[in-house]
């Protein structure tokens, strides 16, 4: 292995990209485009969810826990209270009206505090009973995003009114969030999108470039010089790994500046994961390029590689949502480990020591792909 | 006793060949499945020669050269380049190769292509710069140094490809149809340069379909159906076959082989 020759091969690959403005445009625009779409679709927290509030609590207004919770809800705009009912409206059966409005999809939920809400809550405080006071939320569950947003919003209102839960929570179902206290959907997506974008770009650019090298005869010509198969493979890996890295930096900056994505762990570790993954992908591209005779045929490989990764690697939904039958596929798709590692670092704030398994798999992926690439080149002669 | 002597003699002869012959093959053979592309070729090319290889399309010229530069594995026979068994490793920087299919990076500039090959041959910056300047003059692309190869004409690309094969000033250079698509005036310049290379003790091995070019070679090898059917100075070849041009000489040789 001669560093000078490795660097020469890497430089050549990067120079080729520089002269190809369209490719560079693609490189920069694609992740921006992906992040923008995902960002605007799932980003910004869900806001102005229309709800009815029915407060039949008999306790006077200034002592009522229910009134305090409602007041707290009004300080934020996650929920938009389109109509409020007080104890004086009890005769008109506002709960039933609220239910009808939810059923007709005019509002997302009706939040109902019963007559004895504050009393019930106080009895829990004084230890008289363990039975919590109930806030009934009659809601439309068609959109899990919204259902989750309502649940979180109620929980945080209750918490802020009662202070740190010195009492048993008055809500029967209480989702307990360990990680991602403030995580929004976009935070869950961002690492997945980063891994996916890195995969698409390194794979596409590498396979196009290798198919072109093979059909133009330049790859063969290189082998008539002192450069070895291993050096060609290492130089290309370096170049495309760097491309993936550069692209990820663009994604991270966009994500942080435009969508306020959280990166709790080390950004350097994030980039290392992407680099390793990019190297592996370009190796895979190198191997597949020997099966494609034209650039057009090469493009046909993309869906084969893309779909399992897109659907089974946990980019859009957790791995737990993947059918049991397809789990083994998930576990051989390298993107699974990349995304898992990125999420652990970005959301959980884990360090390198905590993602050793993922790093190991990605390292293995890269090493095997590079080894096979060099071997396939040698065998050709 | 006599046998041992003969063996020793043969070994001596082989050693002598090794020093004077830059290319030495014996029964070199390449089969692609059922097709015999190169059929037991015995070649001996001495240092400092301009060796021209002629023969119809598909006669095995390119296949032979690719085996010699280490890009194809022979299916039989053996070959020595600069005394080293192919595929050579130790002497690889001492040879140059210009493939038939151009094979330079069209998305790089002429300069970037030359620089890449110079780096792969571990050339120093200074010697690269002087070599580049000289070669660009010969291929008449000095003013297109920073043009993308994809923006050059076909003939210009061929010229750039030739420069890449010569950038490291190799001792032996294999040129597969170097003058295809090159205009007559430049071709005259090329031949001056080839003569200059020979004068400096370099060995040039080239293929061509132009008989006027073959006539200027020191030795011409005639390939047909993978076999070397004749070899010698152009004048000798014509004398031997009692012809006045190389085409007729080739035809006569071919008939003789068939008979
Ligand atoms: N990779 C390959 N696989 C199968 N057959 C091949 C391969 N390369 C060359 N051949 C065959 O070997 C024969 C010799 O081809 P080669 O390219 O050496 O001819 P050539 O003398 O260089 O011809 P030309 O003057 O057209 O360049 C041809 O019949 C060709 O079809
Ligand atoms: Mg040929």
XYZ file of C-alpha atoms and ligand atoms in Angstrom:
672
model
C 0.000 0.000 0.000
C 1.396 3.289 -1.132
C -0.293 6.373 0.270
C 0.656 8.569 -2.613
C -1.105 6.317 -5.107
C -4.152 5.911 -2.853
C -4.435 9.674 -2.588
C -3.980 10.049 -6.343
C -6.909 7.688 -6.967
C -9.032 9.475 -4.359
C -8.171 12.863 -5.820
C -9.071 11.707 -9.306
C -12.527 10.600 -8.103
C -13.159 13.895 -6.369
C -11.900 15.885 -9.361
C -14.320 14.037 -11.618
C -17.167 15.122 -9.391
C -15.990 18.704 -9.391
C -16.233 18.933 -13.142
C -19.700 17.481 -13.138
C -21.876 20.314 -11.922
C -25.058 18.363 -12.208
C -23.761 15.655 -9.929
C -22.590 18.179 -7.394
C -25.970 19.867 -7.588
C -27.605 16.514 -6.989
C -25.281 15.917 -4.065
C -26.218 19.115 -2.327
C -29.826 19.400 -3.374
C -30.955 15.866 -2.688
C -30.449 15.835 1.076
C -31.800 19.376 1.339
C -34.828 18.291 -0.602
C -35.315 15.197 1.529
C -34.927 17.080 4.772
C -37.247 19.832 3.569
C -39.939 17.349 2.627
C -39.611 15.338 5.801
C -39.120 18.474 7.824
C -42.236 20.227 6.630
C -44.324 17.094 6.580
C -43.483 15.777 9.995
C -41.473 18.598 11.388
C -42.558 21.547 13.486
C -44.572 20.212 16.371
C -48.210 19.564 15.650
C -50.189 22.732 16.389
C -53.732 24.021 16.718
C -55.393 20.685 17.204
C -59.084 21.526 17.553
C -60.658 20.318 20.792
C -63.693 20.901 22.993
C -63.215 21.235 26.727
C -65.986 20.235 29.076
C -65.328 21.234 32.671
C -68.112 20.158 35.053
C -65.887 20.400 38.138
C -67.990 21.723 41.046
C -65.053 23.122 43.001
C -64.952 26.939 42.805
C -62.979 28.287 39.857
C -60.002 29.601 41.837
C -59.423 26.280 43.619
C -60.256 23.966 40.758
C -57.440 21.771 39.491
C -59.365 21.332 36.251
C -59.502 25.084 35.674
C -55.763 25.321 36.301
C -55.054 22.566 33.788
C -57.245 24.269 31.196
C -55.521 27.580 31.832
C -52.187 25.862 31.351
C -53.313 24.320 28.048
C -54.215 27.796 26.852
C -50.690 29.092 27.382
C -49.521 26.953 24.458
C -50.943 26.461 21.007
C -50.728 22.708 20.616
C -54.409 22.450 21.389
C -56.882 24.953 20.082
C -59.908 25.032 22.371
C -62.673 25.869 19.951
C -65.424 25.611 22.543
C -65.492 25.504 26.315
C -68.302 24.277 28.550
C -68.668 25.056 32.242
C -70.779 23.493 35.038
C -73.644 25.786 34.039
C -73.902 23.915 30.702
C -74.356 20.517 32.396
C -78.036 20.306 31.437
C -77.298 20.394 27.684
C -75.171 17.232 27.904
C -71.999 18.826 26.419
C -70.075 15.512 26.582
C -72.479 13.902 24.171
C -72.230 16.934 21.878
C -68.443 16.718 22.033
C -68.567 13.034 21.160
C -70.727 13.761 18.126
C -68.313 16.435 16.948
C -65.411 14.003 17.257
C -67.377 11.368 15.384
C -68.129 13.808 12.581
C -64.440 14.714 12.537
C -65.095 18.393 13.144
C -62.764 18.318 16.131
C -60.016 15.930 17.157
C -60.970 15.458 20.800
C -63.231 16.364 23.665
C -61.540 16.714 27.018
C -63.857 16.073 29.933
C -63.431 16.828 33.649
C -66.252 15.405 35.811
C -68.106 17.075 38.674
C -65.856 15.700 41.429
C -62.529 16.092 39.606
C -60.772 18.312 42.139
C -62.225 16.411 45.119
C -61.058 13.101 43.629
C -57.636 14.492 43.069
C -57.433 15.847 46.618
C -58.452 12.501 48.057
C -55.496 10.948 46.282
C -53.255 13.614 47.782
C -54.487 13.070 51.307
C -53.993 9.348 50.825
C -57.672 8.585 51.314
C -57.754 6.582 48.116
C -55.391 5.300 45.462
C -57.954 5.726 42.754
C -56.940 8.629 40.500
C -59.146 11.362 39.213
C -59.944 10.839 35.584
C -59.623 13.182 32.691
C -61.569 11.553 29.925
C -60.244 12.265 26.477
C -62.639 11.266 23.768
C -60.422 11.392 20.734
C -60.088 10.548 17.080
C -57.267 8.012 16.867
C -56.926 7.929 13.086
C -53.732 9.951 13.223
C -51.240 8.566 15.724
C -49.210 11.755 15.438
C -52.072 13.812 16.734
C -53.171 11.288 19.318
C -49.660 11.300 20.677
C -49.482 15.080 20.640
C -52.735 15.335 22.630
C -51.550 12.763 25.141
C -48.227 14.525 25.632
C -49.887 17.885 25.924
C -52.334 16.714 28.598
C -49.574 15.054 30.527
C -47.390 18.125 30.532
C -50.317 20.342 31.587
C -51.102 18.017 34.490
C -47.469 17.933 35.489
C -47.072 21.668 35.382
C -50.189 22.208 37.492
C -49.396 19.583 40.104
C -45.677 20.208 40.137
C -43.415 17.178 40.265
C -45.780 14.270 40.723
C -46.023 14.275 44.478
C -49.264 12.532 43.925
C -50.261 9.617 41.865
C -51.003 10.976 38.478
C -54.687 11.645 37.966
C -54.588 10.243 34.453
C -55.136 6.528 34.104
C -52.778 6.032 31.133
C -49.511 7.792 31.533
C -46.841 7.276 28.867
C -43.503 7.496 30.556
C -40.798 8.884 28.232
C -37.251 7.926 29.123
C -35.455 9.302 26.097
C -36.498 12.096 23.850
C -38.416 14.026 26.483
C -38.816 16.825 23.958
C -38.360 14.600 20.910
C -40.613 15.362 18.040
C -41.246 13.157 15.039
C -38.631 15.025 13.033
C -35.998 14.151 15.601
C -36.794 10.506 15.142
C -36.697 10.901 11.365
C -33.592 12.996 10.943
C -31.068 10.244 11.703
C -32.942 7.892 9.391
C -32.993 10.426 6.595
C -29.288 11.073 7.067
C -28.437 7.408 6.777
C -30.722 6.970 3.808
C -29.364 10.023 1.988
C -25.784 8.939 2.615
C -26.590 5.512 1.260
C -28.285 6.773 -1.892
C -25.600 9.270 -2.727
C -22.539 7.139 -2.069
C -24.070 4.144 -3.790
C -25.332 6.027 -6.830
C -22.233 8.115 -7.429
C -19.924 5.185 -6.878
C -21.761 2.748 -9.120
C -22.067 5.308 -11.923
C -18.418 6.124 -11.707
C -17.309 2.476 -11.587
C -19.528 1.381 -14.466
C -18.146 4.249 -16.493
C -14.585 3.301 -15.575
C -15.160 -0.267 -16.608
C -16.807 0.541 -19.940
C -14.304 3.266 -20.831
C -11.409 0.951 -20.021
C -9.830 3.380 -17.567
C -10.036 0.939 -14.667
C -8.140 -1.603 -16.718
C -5.632 0.985 -17.815
C -4.899 1.896 -14.206
C -3.967 -1.715 -13.591
C -1.185 -1.464 -16.185
C 0.485 1.100 -13.904
C 2.146 0.340 -10.557
C -1.114 0.978 -8.685
C -2.466 -2.171 -7.023
C -6.034 -3.407 -6.766
C -6.038 -2.643 -3.066
C -4.867 0.904 -3.650
C -7.561 1.551 -6.246
C -10.211 0.219 -3.869
C -8.837 2.181 -0.913
C -8.568 5.391 -2.929
C -12.143 5.110 -4.154
C -13.374 4.287 -0.666
C -11.651 7.362 0.681
C -13.152 9.571 -2.018
C -16.719 8.338 -1.701
C -16.533 8.161 2.073
C -15.580 11.838 2.014
C -18.446 12.582 -0.345
C -20.868 10.984 2.107
C -19.251 12.952 4.890
C -19.546 16.282 3.085
C -23.133 15.572 2.265
C -23.907 14.700 5.888
C -22.421 17.963 7.053
C -24.824 19.758 4.722
C -27.708 17.705 6.105
C -26.753 18.329 9.706
C -26.425 22.056 9.158
C -29.763 22.259 7.372
C -31.433 20.108 9.938
C -30.093 22.107 12.842
C -30.583 25.563 11.358
C -33.884 25.060 9.588
C -35.619 22.428 11.652
C -33.932 22.759 14.983
C -33.007 19.078 15.091
C -31.400 17.953 18.306
C -27.976 16.344 18.277
C -27.269 15.462 21.869
C -24.220 13.250 21.276
C -20.989 14.005 19.443
C -21.340 15.260 15.851
C -17.902 13.803 15.145
C -19.188 10.364 16.057
C -22.169 10.939 13.772
C -19.778 11.718 10.908
C -17.622 8.696 11.671
C -20.659 6.433 11.433
C -21.608 8.012 8.090
C -18.062 7.668 6.750
C -17.884 3.971 7.608
C -21.281 3.401 6.100
C -20.354 5.359 2.944
C -17.212 3.281 2.498
C -19.214 0.069 2.742
C -21.755 1.308 0.234
C -19.183 2.291 -2.321
C -17.667 -1.183 -1.947
C -21.065 -2.712 -2.636
C -21.402 -0.388 -5.620
C -18.010 -1.500 -6.878
C -19.018 -5.158 -6.723
C -22.365 -4.570 -8.411
C -20.742 -2.408 -11.088
C -19.094 -5.528 -12.467
C -22.564 -6.937 -13.165
C -23.790 -3.844 -15.000
C -22.715 -3.162 -18.561
C -24.134 0.360 -18.824
C -24.986 3.204 -16.497
C -28.624 2.517 -17.256
C -28.318 -1.041 -15.959
C -26.512 0.268 -12.915
C -29.422 2.529 -12.029
C -31.645 -0.524 -11.982
C -29.752 -1.805 -8.968
C -30.823 1.167 -6.912
C -34.405 0.058 -6.182
C -33.173 -3.421 -5.256
C -30.853 -1.885 -2.700
C -33.141 0.987 -1.787
C -36.442 -0.695 -1.005
C -35.348 -3.127 1.694
C -33.413 -0.304 3.309
C -36.278 2.129 2.988
C -38.863 -0.232 4.439
C -37.012 -2.542 6.775
C -34.173 -0.553 8.304
C -36.240 1.445 10.757
C -36.022 4.735 8.915
C -39.713 5.632 9.045
C -41.046 3.369 11.713
C -39.355 1.419 14.463
C -37.984 -2.035 13.759
C -40.681 -3.374 16.083
C -43.199 -2.420 13.399
C -41.509 -4.691 10.857
C -43.390 -8.000 10.481
C -41.722 -10.914 12.267
C -41.275 -12.712 8.957
C -39.157 -9.882 7.530
C -37.058 -9.197 10.635
C -34.161 -11.353 9.421
C -33.990 -9.134 6.326
C -33.847 -6.081 8.562
C -30.916 -7.536 10.381
C -28.857 -8.016 7.217
C -29.588 -4.548 5.824
C -26.576 -2.419 6.814
C -28.676 0.746 6.973
C -30.409 -0.729 10.041
C -27.187 -0.467 12.040
C -26.286 2.931 10.637
C -29.658 4.395 11.577
C -29.617 2.744 14.993
C -26.170 4.162 15.691
C -27.137 7.628 14.473
C -30.280 7.645 16.601
C -28.411 6.500 19.679
C -25.893 9.287 19.287
C -28.213 12.061 18.149
C -31.218 11.466 20.408
C -29.906 9.410 23.302
C -26.577 11.167 23.386
C -24.648 7.908 23.555
C -20.899 7.769 23.060
C -18.760 5.457 20.935
C -18.590 2.898 23.737
C -22.357 2.509 23.736
C -22.666 1.821 20.015
C -19.768 -0.610 19.680
C -22.024 -3.285 18.244
C -23.334 -1.036 15.471
C -19.856 0.302 14.779
C -18.529 -3.247 14.610
C -21.166 -4.303 12.093
C -20.539 -1.231 9.940
C -16.801 -1.842 10.101
C -17.334 -5.451 9.095
C -19.586 -4.353 6.218
C -16.946 -1.924 4.956
C -14.079 -4.388 5.364
C -15.886 -7.245 3.625
C -17.008 -5.039 0.740
C -13.530 -3.588 0.216
C -11.896 -6.992 0.473
C -14.295 -8.505 -2.051
C -13.810 -5.525 -4.377
C -10.053 -5.897 -4.376
C -10.384 -9.648 -4.823
C -12.788 -9.291 -7.754
C -10.385 -6.893 -9.452
C -7.477 -9.248 -9.010
C -9.441 -12.200 -10.317
C -10.314 -10.301 -13.474
C -6.797 -10.303 -14.786
C 27.388 -35.112 -20.957
C 26.439 -33.656 -24.328
C 22.888 -33.214 -23.064
C 24.086 -31.269 -20.055
C 26.212 -29.109 -22.312
C 23.335 -28.348 -24.554
C 21.237 -27.469 -21.555
C 23.897 -25.078 -20.317
C 24.161 -23.544 -23.749
C 20.435 -23.063 -23.881
C 20.509 -21.445 -20.502
C 23.258 -19.115 -21.674
C 21.347 -18.274 -24.806
C 18.288 -17.536 -22.707
C 20.300 -15.295 -20.396
C 21.670 -13.426 -23.412
C 18.149 -13.054 -24.755
C 17.043 -11.689 -21.466
C 19.503 -8.861 -21.577
C 18.980 -7.856 -25.183
C 15.339 -8.797 -25.662
C 12.835 -6.609 -23.881
C 9.985 -8.894 -24.882
C 10.431 -12.627 -25.064
C 7.536 -15.036 -25.407
C 7.321 -18.716 -26.001
C 4.153 -20.442 -27.099
C 2.129 -17.615 -25.577
C -1.524 -18.487 -25.876
C -4.906 -17.025 -25.016
C -8.199 -18.807 -25.421
C -11.593 -17.250 -24.838
C -13.700 -20.346 -24.340
C -13.510 -22.083 -27.720
C -11.913 -19.122 -29.518
C -8.134 -19.070 -29.772
C -7.302 -15.352 -29.824
C -3.531 -15.780 -29.565
C -2.142 -19.051 -30.822
C 1.291 -20.113 -29.542
C 3.145 -16.911 -30.346
C 6.950 -16.831 -30.093
C 8.206 -13.284 -30.036
C 11.579 -11.744 -29.455
C 11.794 -7.995 -29.533
C 15.203 -6.458 -29.049
C 15.873 -3.277 -27.148
C 15.801 -0.030 -29.091
C 13.556 -1.271 -31.880
C 10.464 0.180 -33.418
C 8.313 -2.922 -33.686
C 5.127 -2.757 -35.729
C 2.356 -5.310 -35.493
C -0.073 -5.615 -38.376
C -2.968 -7.922 -39.094
C -6.679 -7.819 -39.805
C -9.340 -6.998 -37.222
C -9.621 -9.752 -34.654
C -6.230 -11.258 -35.425
C -5.170 -11.037 -31.778
C -2.915 -7.971 -31.642
C -4.697 -6.311 -28.759
C -5.050 -9.572 -26.848
C -1.319 -10.208 -27.207
C -0.419 -6.740 -25.918
C -2.862 -6.975 -23.022
C -1.219 -10.197 -21.886
C 2.198 -8.581 -22.083
C 1.198 -5.573 -19.964
C -0.439 -7.850 -17.404
C -4.129 -7.167 -18.027
C -5.033 -10.613 -19.321
C -3.873 -13.942 -17.972
C -2.433 -16.202 -20.686
C -3.940 -19.658 -20.943
C -0.615 -21.120 -22.036
C 3.055 -20.458 -22.684
C 5.203 -17.913 -20.973
C 6.529 -14.442 -21.500
C 9.260 -12.243 -20.094
C 9.200 -8.459 -20.156
C 12.548 -6.882 -19.277
C 13.532 -10.295 -17.988
C 10.581 -10.589 -15.609
C 7.791 -13.124 -15.896
C 4.396 -11.666 -16.719
C 2.407 -10.244 -15.032
C 5.364 -8.045 -14.178
C 5.470 -6.122 -10.918
C 9.039 -5.078 -10.259
C 9.549 -3.486 -13.668
C 6.059 -2.178 -14.122
C 7.079 1.489 -13.989
C 9.526 0.850 -16.806
C 6.771 0.100 -19.284
C 4.044 2.285 -20.744
C 0.755 1.263 -22.318
C -1.725 3.071 -24.502
C -4.906 1.018 -24.901
C -6.797 0.909 -28.174
C -9.952 2.331 -26.604
C -8.446 5.659 -25.479
C -9.221 4.971 -21.829
C -8.547 8.333 -20.275
C -10.829 10.192 -17.902
C -13.185 12.330 -19.966
C -14.413 14.170 -16.884
C -10.904 15.365 -16.035
C -8.762 17.889 -17.864
C -5.756 16.880 -19.950
C -3.490 18.127 -17.183
C -5.372 16.238 -14.463
C -5.130 13.016 -16.463
C -1.394 13.448 -16.917
C -0.969 14.329 -13.257
C -2.868 11.204 -12.169
C -0.585 8.930 -14.165
C 2.489 10.819 -12.976
C 1.390 10.275 -9.365
C 0.746 6.581 -9.972
C 4.286 6.316 -11.315
C 5.592 8.243 -8.291
C 7.184 10.960 -10.413
C 8.691 13.985 -8.748
C 6.927 17.293 -9.265
C 9.781 18.828 -11.240
C 10.291 15.960 -13.641
C 6.539 15.767 -14.176
C 6.357 19.435 -15.057
C 9.148 19.271 -17.602
C 7.853 16.008 -19.115
C 4.343 17.443 -19.335
C 5.519 20.556 -21.109
C 7.495 18.553 -23.661
C 4.728 16.029 -24.331
C 2.025 18.676 -24.666
C 4.142 20.271 -27.370
C 4.503 17.002 -29.238
C 0.795 16.199 -29.101
C 0.080 19.872 -29.826
C -2.303 20.324 -26.907
C -0.361 22.903 -24.901
C -3.199 25.415 -25.217
C -5.804 22.796 -24.273
C -4.008 21.663 -21.129
C -6.901 22.717 -18.886
C -9.729 21.627 -21.174
C -11.895 18.747 -20.111
C -11.112 15.733 -22.239
C -14.821 15.428 -23.059
C -14.560 18.822 -24.744
C -11.744 17.669 -27.056
C -12.110 16.240 -30.552
C -11.644 12.500 -31.102
C -8.137 12.855 -32.475
C -7.158 15.183 -29.645
C -8.313 12.597 -27.106
C -6.118 10.018 -28.785
C -3.197 12.371 -28.498
C -3.887 12.973 -24.817
C -4.075 9.238 -24.246
C -0.674 8.797 -25.920
C 0.805 11.433 -23.634
C -0.505 9.539 -20.583
C 1.316 6.406 -21.730
C 4.579 8.293 -22.119
C 4.484 10.671 -19.154
C 6.906 8.609 -17.035
C 9.404 8.192 -19.894
C 9.147 4.390 -20.011
C 11.836 2.166 -21.510
C 9.333 0.001 -23.327
C 6.067 1.331 -24.566
C 3.141 -0.608 -25.986
C 0.954 1.538 -28.225
C -2.262 -0.002 -29.517
C -3.118 1.927 -32.690
C -1.662 5.237 -31.496
C -2.217 7.126 -34.739
C -5.880 6.308 -35.385
C -7.792 9.493 -36.136
C -4.697 11.662 -35.942
C -4.355 14.144 -38.812
C -1.503 13.687 -41.337
C 0.518 16.653 -40.208
C 0.539 15.532 -36.576
C 1.242 11.988 -37.604
C 4.474 13.184 -39.157
C 5.260 14.795 -35.809
C 4.471 11.526 -33.992
C 6.803 9.562 -36.172
C 9.563 12.036 -35.568
C 8.969 11.518 -31.883
C 9.000 7.708 -32.208
C 12.311 7.958 -34.042
C 13.574 10.179 -31.276
C 12.501 7.603 -28.667
C 14.377 4.896 -30.535
C 17.427 7.097 -30.727
C 17.296 7.348 -26.948
C 17.324 3.544 -26.665
C 13.624 3.121 -25.961
C 11.636 0.265 -27.413
C 8.332 1.071 -29.107
C 5.876 -1.730 -29.834
C 2.863 -0.583 -31.759
C -0.042 -1.908 -33.762
C -1.264 -0.206 -36.878
C -3.526 -0.645 -39.863
C -1.568 1.906 -41.928
C 0.947 0.167 -44.178
C 2.986 3.323 -44.707
C 3.537 3.358 -40.954
C 4.479 -0.309 -40.882
C 7.070 0.416 -43.554
C 8.816 2.801 -41.166
C 9.186 0.175 -38.444
C 12.437 -1.692 -37.920
C 10.633 -4.995 -37.582
C 7.110 -5.893 -38.572
C 5.187 -8.800 -37.078
C 2.260 -10.130 -39.080
C -0.630 -11.548 -37.091
C -3.397 -13.640 -38.564
C -5.984 -15.726 -36.715
C -3.968 -15.400 -33.533
C -0.766 -16.617 -35.127
C 2.416 -14.769 -35.953
C 2.724 -15.734 -39.623
C 5.745 -13.633 -40.503
C 8.267 -11.358 -38.943
C 11.175 -9.262 -40.199
C 12.293 -5.937 -41.587
C 9.694 -4.659 -44.072
C 12.190 -4.842 -46.913
C 13.101 -8.455 -46.119
C 9.455 -9.439 -45.879
C 8.788 -8.036 -49.332
C 11.911 -9.630 -50.755
C 11.062 -13.016 -49.275
C 7.612 -12.940 -50.836
C 8.748 -11.231 -54.017
C 6.269 -8.431 -53.578
C 6.533 -4.636 -53.646
C 4.204 -3.708 -50.817
C 3.399 -5.062 -47.376
C -0.241 -5.871 -48.134
C 0.769 -8.257 -50.900
C 3.509 -9.642 -48.696
C 0.900 -10.346 -46.028
C -1.415 -12.074 -48.525
C 1.381 -14.241 -49.835
C 2.414 -15.232 -46.325
C -1.196 -16.044 -45.463
C -1.563 -18.291 -48.516
C 1.652 -20.052 -47.634
C 0.362 -20.790 -44.129
C -2.963 -22.047 -45.444
C -1.254 -24.352 -47.927
N -12.716 -10.466 -23.596
C -12.924 -11.229 -24.681
N -13.799 -12.245 -24.618
C -14.007 -13.036 -25.693
N -13.395 -12.874 -26.850
C -12.490 -11.886 -26.974
C -12.216 -11.005 -25.900
N -11.285 -10.106 -26.300
C -11.010 -10.410 -27.561
N -11.722 -11.477 -27.991
C -11.642 -12.088 -29.308
O -10.291 -12.361 -29.584
C -10.003 -12.132 -30.953
C -8.826 -11.191 -31.056
O -9.217 -9.889 -30.663
P -8.214 -8.674 -30.606
O -8.907 -7.563 -29.950
O -6.945 -9.141 -29.979
O -7.972 -8.360 -32.139
P -7.107 -7.197 -32.790
O -6.091 -7.850 -33.624
O -6.640 -6.257 -31.775
O -8.178 -6.500 -33.743
P -8.346 -4.979 -34.162
O -7.451 -4.730 -35.303
O -9.766 -4.901 -34.563
O -8.044 -4.149 -32.978
C -11.277 -11.607 -31.570
O -11.905 -12.653 -32.252
C -12.109 -11.178 -30.408
O -13.454 -11.377 -30.673
Mg -6.932 -4.318 -31.379
